[in-house]
mmCIF file of C-alpha atoms in Angstrom:
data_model
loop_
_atom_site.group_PDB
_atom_site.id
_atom_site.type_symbol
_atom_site.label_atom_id
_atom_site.label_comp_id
_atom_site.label_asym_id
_atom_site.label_seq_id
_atom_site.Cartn_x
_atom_site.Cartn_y
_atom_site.Cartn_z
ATOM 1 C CA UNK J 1 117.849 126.719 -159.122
ATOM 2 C CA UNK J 2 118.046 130.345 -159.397
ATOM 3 C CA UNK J 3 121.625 132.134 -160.721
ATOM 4 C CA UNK J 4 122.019 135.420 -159.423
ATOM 5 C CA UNK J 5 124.874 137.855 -160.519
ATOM 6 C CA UNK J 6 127.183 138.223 -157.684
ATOM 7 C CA UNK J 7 129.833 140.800 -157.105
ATOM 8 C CA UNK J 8 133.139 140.618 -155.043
ATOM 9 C CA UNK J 9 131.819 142.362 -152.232
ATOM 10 C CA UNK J 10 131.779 140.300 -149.291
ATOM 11 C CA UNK J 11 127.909 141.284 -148.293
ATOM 12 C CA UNK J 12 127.363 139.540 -151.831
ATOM 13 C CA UNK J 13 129.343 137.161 -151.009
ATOM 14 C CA UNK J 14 127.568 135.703 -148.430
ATOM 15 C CA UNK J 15 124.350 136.246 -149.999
ATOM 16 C CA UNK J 16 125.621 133.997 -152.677
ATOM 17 C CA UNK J 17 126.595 131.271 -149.900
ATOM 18 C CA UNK J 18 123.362 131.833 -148.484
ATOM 19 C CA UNK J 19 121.442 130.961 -151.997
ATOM 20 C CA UNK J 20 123.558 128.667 -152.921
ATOM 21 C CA UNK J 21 122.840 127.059 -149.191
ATOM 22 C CA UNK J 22 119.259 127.344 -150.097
ATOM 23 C CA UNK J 23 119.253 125.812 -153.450
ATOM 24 C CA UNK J 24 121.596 123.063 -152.007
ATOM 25 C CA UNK J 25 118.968 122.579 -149.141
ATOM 26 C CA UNK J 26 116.417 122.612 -151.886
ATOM 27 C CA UNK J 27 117.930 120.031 -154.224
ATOM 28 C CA UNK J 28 118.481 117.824 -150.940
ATOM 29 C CA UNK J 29 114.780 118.031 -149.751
ATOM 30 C CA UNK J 30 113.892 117.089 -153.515
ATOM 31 C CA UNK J 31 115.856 113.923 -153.600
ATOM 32 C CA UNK J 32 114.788 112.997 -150.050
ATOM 33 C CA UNK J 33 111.413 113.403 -151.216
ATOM 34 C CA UNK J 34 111.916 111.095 -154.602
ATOM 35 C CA UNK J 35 114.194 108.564 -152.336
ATOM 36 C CA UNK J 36 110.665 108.703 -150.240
ATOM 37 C CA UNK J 37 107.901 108.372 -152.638
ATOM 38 C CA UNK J 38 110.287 105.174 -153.922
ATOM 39 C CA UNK J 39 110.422 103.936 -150.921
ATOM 40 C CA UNK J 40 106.302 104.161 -150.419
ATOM 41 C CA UNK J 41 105.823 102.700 -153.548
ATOM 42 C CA UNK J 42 107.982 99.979 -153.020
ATOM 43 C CA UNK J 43 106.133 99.406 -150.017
ATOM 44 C CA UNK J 44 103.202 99.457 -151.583
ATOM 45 C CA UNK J 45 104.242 96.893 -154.160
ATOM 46 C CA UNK J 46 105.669 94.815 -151.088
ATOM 47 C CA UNK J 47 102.256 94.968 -149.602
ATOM 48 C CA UNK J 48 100.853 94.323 -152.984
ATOM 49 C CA UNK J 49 102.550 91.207 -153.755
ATOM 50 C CA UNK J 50 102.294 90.180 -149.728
ATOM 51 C CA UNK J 51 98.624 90.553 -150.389
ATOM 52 C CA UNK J 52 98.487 88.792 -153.689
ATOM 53 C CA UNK J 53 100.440 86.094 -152.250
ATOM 54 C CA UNK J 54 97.835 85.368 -149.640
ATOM 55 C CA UNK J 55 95.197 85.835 -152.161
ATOM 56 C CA UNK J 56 96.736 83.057 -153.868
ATOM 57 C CA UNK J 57 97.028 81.147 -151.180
ATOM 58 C CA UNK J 58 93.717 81.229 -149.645
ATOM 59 C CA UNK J 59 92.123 80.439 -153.530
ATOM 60 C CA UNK J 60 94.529 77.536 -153.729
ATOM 61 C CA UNK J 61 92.892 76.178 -150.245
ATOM 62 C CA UNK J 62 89.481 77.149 -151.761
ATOM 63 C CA UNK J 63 89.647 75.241 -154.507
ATOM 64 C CA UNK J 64 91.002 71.939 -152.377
ATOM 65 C CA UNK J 65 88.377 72.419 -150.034
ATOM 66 C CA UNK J 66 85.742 72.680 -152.803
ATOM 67 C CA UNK J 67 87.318 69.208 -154.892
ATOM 68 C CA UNK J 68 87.037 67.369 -150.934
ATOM 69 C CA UNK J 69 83.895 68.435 -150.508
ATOM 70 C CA UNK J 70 83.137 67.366 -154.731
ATOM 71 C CA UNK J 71 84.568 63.707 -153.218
ATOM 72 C CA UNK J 72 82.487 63.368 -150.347
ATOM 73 C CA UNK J 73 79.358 64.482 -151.763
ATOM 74 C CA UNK J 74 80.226 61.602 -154.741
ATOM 75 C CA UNK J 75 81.284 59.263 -152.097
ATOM 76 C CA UNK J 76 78.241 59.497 -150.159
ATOM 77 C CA UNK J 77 75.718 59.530 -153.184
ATOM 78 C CA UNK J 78 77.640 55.990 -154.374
ATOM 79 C CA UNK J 79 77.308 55.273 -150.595
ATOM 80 C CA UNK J 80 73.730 55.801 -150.699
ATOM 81 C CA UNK J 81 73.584 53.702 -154.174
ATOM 82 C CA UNK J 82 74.733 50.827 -152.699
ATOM 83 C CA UNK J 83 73.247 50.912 -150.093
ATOM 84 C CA UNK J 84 69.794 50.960 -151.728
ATOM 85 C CA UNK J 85 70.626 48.332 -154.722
ATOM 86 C CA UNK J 86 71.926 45.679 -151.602
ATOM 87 C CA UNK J 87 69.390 46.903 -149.244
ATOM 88 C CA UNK J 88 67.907 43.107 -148.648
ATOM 89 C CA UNK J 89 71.610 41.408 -148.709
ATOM 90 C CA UNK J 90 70.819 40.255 -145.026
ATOM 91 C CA UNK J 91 67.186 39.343 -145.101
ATOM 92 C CA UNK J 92 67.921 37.198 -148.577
ATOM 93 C CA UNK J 93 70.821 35.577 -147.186
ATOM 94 C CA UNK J 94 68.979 34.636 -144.137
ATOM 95 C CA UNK J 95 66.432 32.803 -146.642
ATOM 96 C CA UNK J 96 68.342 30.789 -148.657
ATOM 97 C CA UNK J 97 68.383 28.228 -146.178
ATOM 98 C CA UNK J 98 64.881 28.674 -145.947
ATOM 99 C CA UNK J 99 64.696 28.122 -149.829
ATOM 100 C CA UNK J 100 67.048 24.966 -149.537
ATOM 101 C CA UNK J 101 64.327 23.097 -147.318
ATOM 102 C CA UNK J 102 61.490 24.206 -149.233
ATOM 103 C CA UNK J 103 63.225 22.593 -152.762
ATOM 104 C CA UNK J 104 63.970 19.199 -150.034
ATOM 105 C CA UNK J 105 60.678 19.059 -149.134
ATOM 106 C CA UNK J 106 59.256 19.565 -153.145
ATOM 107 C CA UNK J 107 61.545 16.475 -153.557
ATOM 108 C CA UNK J 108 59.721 14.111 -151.564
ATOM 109 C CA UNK J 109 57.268 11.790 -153.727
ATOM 110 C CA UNK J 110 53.292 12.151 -152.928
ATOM 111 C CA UNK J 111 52.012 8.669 -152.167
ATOM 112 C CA UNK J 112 48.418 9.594 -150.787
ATOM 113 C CA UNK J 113 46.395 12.158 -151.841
ATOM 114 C CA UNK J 114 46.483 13.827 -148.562
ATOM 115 C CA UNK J 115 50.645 13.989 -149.207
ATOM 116 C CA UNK J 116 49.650 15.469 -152.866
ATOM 117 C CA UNK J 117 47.708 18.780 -151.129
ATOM 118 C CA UNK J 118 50.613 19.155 -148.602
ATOM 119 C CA UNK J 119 53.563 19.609 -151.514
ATOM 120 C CA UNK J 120 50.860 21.595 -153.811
ATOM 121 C CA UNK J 121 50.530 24.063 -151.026
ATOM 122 C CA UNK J 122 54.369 23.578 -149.853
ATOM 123 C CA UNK J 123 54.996 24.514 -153.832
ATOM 124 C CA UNK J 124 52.729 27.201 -153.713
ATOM 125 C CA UNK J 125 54.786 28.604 -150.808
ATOM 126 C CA UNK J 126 57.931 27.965 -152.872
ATOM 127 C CA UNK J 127 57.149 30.044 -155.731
ATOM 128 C CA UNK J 128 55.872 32.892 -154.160
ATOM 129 C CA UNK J 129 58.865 33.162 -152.250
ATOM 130 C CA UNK J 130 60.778 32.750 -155.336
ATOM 131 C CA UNK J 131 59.181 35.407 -156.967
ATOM 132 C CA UNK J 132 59.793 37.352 -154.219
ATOM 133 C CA UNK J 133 63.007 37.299 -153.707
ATOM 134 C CA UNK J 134 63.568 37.555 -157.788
ATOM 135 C CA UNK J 135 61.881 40.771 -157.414
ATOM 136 C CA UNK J 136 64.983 42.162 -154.815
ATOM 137 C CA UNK J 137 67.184 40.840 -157.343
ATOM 138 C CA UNK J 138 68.065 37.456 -156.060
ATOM 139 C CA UNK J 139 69.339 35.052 -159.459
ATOM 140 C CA UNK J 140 70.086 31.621 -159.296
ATOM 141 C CA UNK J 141 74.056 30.898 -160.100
ATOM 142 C CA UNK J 142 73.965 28.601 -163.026
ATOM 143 C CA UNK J 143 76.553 25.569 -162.666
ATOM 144 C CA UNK J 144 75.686 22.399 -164.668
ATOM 145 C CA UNK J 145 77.881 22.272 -167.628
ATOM 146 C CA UNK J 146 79.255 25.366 -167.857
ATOM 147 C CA UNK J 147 83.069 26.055 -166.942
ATOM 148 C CA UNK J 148 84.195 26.256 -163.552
ATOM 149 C CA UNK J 149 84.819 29.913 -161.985
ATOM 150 C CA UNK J 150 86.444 30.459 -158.794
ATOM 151 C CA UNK J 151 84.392 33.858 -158.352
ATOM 152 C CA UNK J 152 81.120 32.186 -158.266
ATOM 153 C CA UNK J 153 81.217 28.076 -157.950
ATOM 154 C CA UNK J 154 82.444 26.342 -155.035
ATOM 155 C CA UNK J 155 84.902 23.159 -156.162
ATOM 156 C CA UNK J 156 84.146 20.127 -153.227
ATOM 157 C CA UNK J 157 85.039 17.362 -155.393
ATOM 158 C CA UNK J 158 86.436 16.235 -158.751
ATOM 159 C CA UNK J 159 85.241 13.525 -161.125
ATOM 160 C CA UNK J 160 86.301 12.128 -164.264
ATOM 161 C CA UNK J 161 83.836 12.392 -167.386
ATOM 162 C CA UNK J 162 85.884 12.034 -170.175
ATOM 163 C CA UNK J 163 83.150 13.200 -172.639
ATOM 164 C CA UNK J 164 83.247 16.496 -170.975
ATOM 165 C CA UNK J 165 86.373 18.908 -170.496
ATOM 166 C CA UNK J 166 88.378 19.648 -168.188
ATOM 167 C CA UNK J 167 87.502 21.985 -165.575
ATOM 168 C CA UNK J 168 83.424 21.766 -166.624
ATOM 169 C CA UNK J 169 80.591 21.735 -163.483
ATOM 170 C CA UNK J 170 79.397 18.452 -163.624
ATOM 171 C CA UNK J 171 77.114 18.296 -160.905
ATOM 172 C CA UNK J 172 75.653 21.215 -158.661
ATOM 173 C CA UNK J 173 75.373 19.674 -155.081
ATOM 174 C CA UNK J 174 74.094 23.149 -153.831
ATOM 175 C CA UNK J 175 72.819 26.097 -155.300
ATOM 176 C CA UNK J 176 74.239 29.146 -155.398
ATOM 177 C CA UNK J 177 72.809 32.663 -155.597
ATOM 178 C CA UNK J 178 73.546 36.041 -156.635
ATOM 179 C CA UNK J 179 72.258 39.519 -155.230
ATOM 180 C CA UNK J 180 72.405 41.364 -158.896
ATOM 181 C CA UNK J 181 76.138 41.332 -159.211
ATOM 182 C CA UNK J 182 77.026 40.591 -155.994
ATOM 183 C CA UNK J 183 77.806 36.375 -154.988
ATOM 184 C CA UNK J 184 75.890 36.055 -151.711
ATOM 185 C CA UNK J 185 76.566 32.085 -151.714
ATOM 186 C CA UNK J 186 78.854 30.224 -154.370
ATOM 187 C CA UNK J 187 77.045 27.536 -156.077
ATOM 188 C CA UNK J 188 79.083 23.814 -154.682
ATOM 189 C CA UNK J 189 80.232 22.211 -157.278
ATOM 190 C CA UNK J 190 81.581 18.861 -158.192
ATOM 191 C CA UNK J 191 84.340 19.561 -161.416
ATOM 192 C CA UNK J 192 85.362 17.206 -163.987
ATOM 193 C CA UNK J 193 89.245 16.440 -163.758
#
């Protein structure tokens, strides 16, 4: 602001209203111009924090989209796992009855010789389907004297050995089999009381 000397003289008078209007006008135009740039910058850090917001936002969807994708591809890969270690479920379980008549028919006495070259070649049969099948993974369920267990013996009947305890397999009536750790047919069981 400038100060200029002014004398009573009404010309300097009004020259003094006249700077004074000026340097008024001045200081106004200065503040406007503050109260402006304040106003820009808080748009700017309105913007700012709009923009970081959404930034924020679209890494938070980012990263869930990333962890759903993670589960899928692990989902699909154990998927795939399965898939491959049970691969001949269906064709084994369609052969245990096969393997049920083949151990019938090994249990039939040879009383000619003829009879004697049928169940050697019946038995040959038998074991090369066995070793077969023990190849895909297929295990025989083990019964006979051990304890009785819901997840893989079948309970038909009870009977009373009183040597034995309670709850012990004491006779298999039909085998059971397992695909690795999978039960594809409980073993039947009779339990002792």
């Amino acid at each position: 602001m400038r100060r200029i000397k002014v004398t009573e003289t009404t010309e300097n008078k009004d020259l003094v209203q006249d700077v004074q209007a000026e340097n008024e006008v001045e200081e106004t135009e200065v503040v406007e111009e503050q109260k402006a740039e304040l106003t820009l910058e808080e748009q700017y850090e309105a913007k700012l924090a709009e923009l970081q917001a959404k930034l924020d936002d679209e890494e938070s969807r980012h990263l869930r989209l990333r962890a759903d994708f993670d589960n899928i591809r692990r989902r699909n890969q154990l998927d795939r796992e399965a898939a491959e270690k049970y691969r001949a479920q269906s064709l084994l379980s369609d052969l245990l009855p096969v393997i049920d008549n083949f151990e019938r028919a090994l249990q039939v006495e040879a009383t000619s010789e003829e009879t004697a070259s049928i169940v050697k070649g019946i038995e040959m049969v038998y074991r090369s389907l066995i070793e077969a099948t023990e190849k895909e993974g297929l295990q025989i369920i083990k019964a006979e004297g051990e304890q009785f267990d819901p997840n893989v013996h079948q309970a038909v009947m009870q009977e009373q050995d009183s040597e034995k305890e309670t709850g012990v397999v004491l006779r298999e009536l039909q085998k059971g089999y397992m695909l690795k750790d999978r039960v594809l047919r409980p073993t039947m069981v009779s339990v002792n009381e």
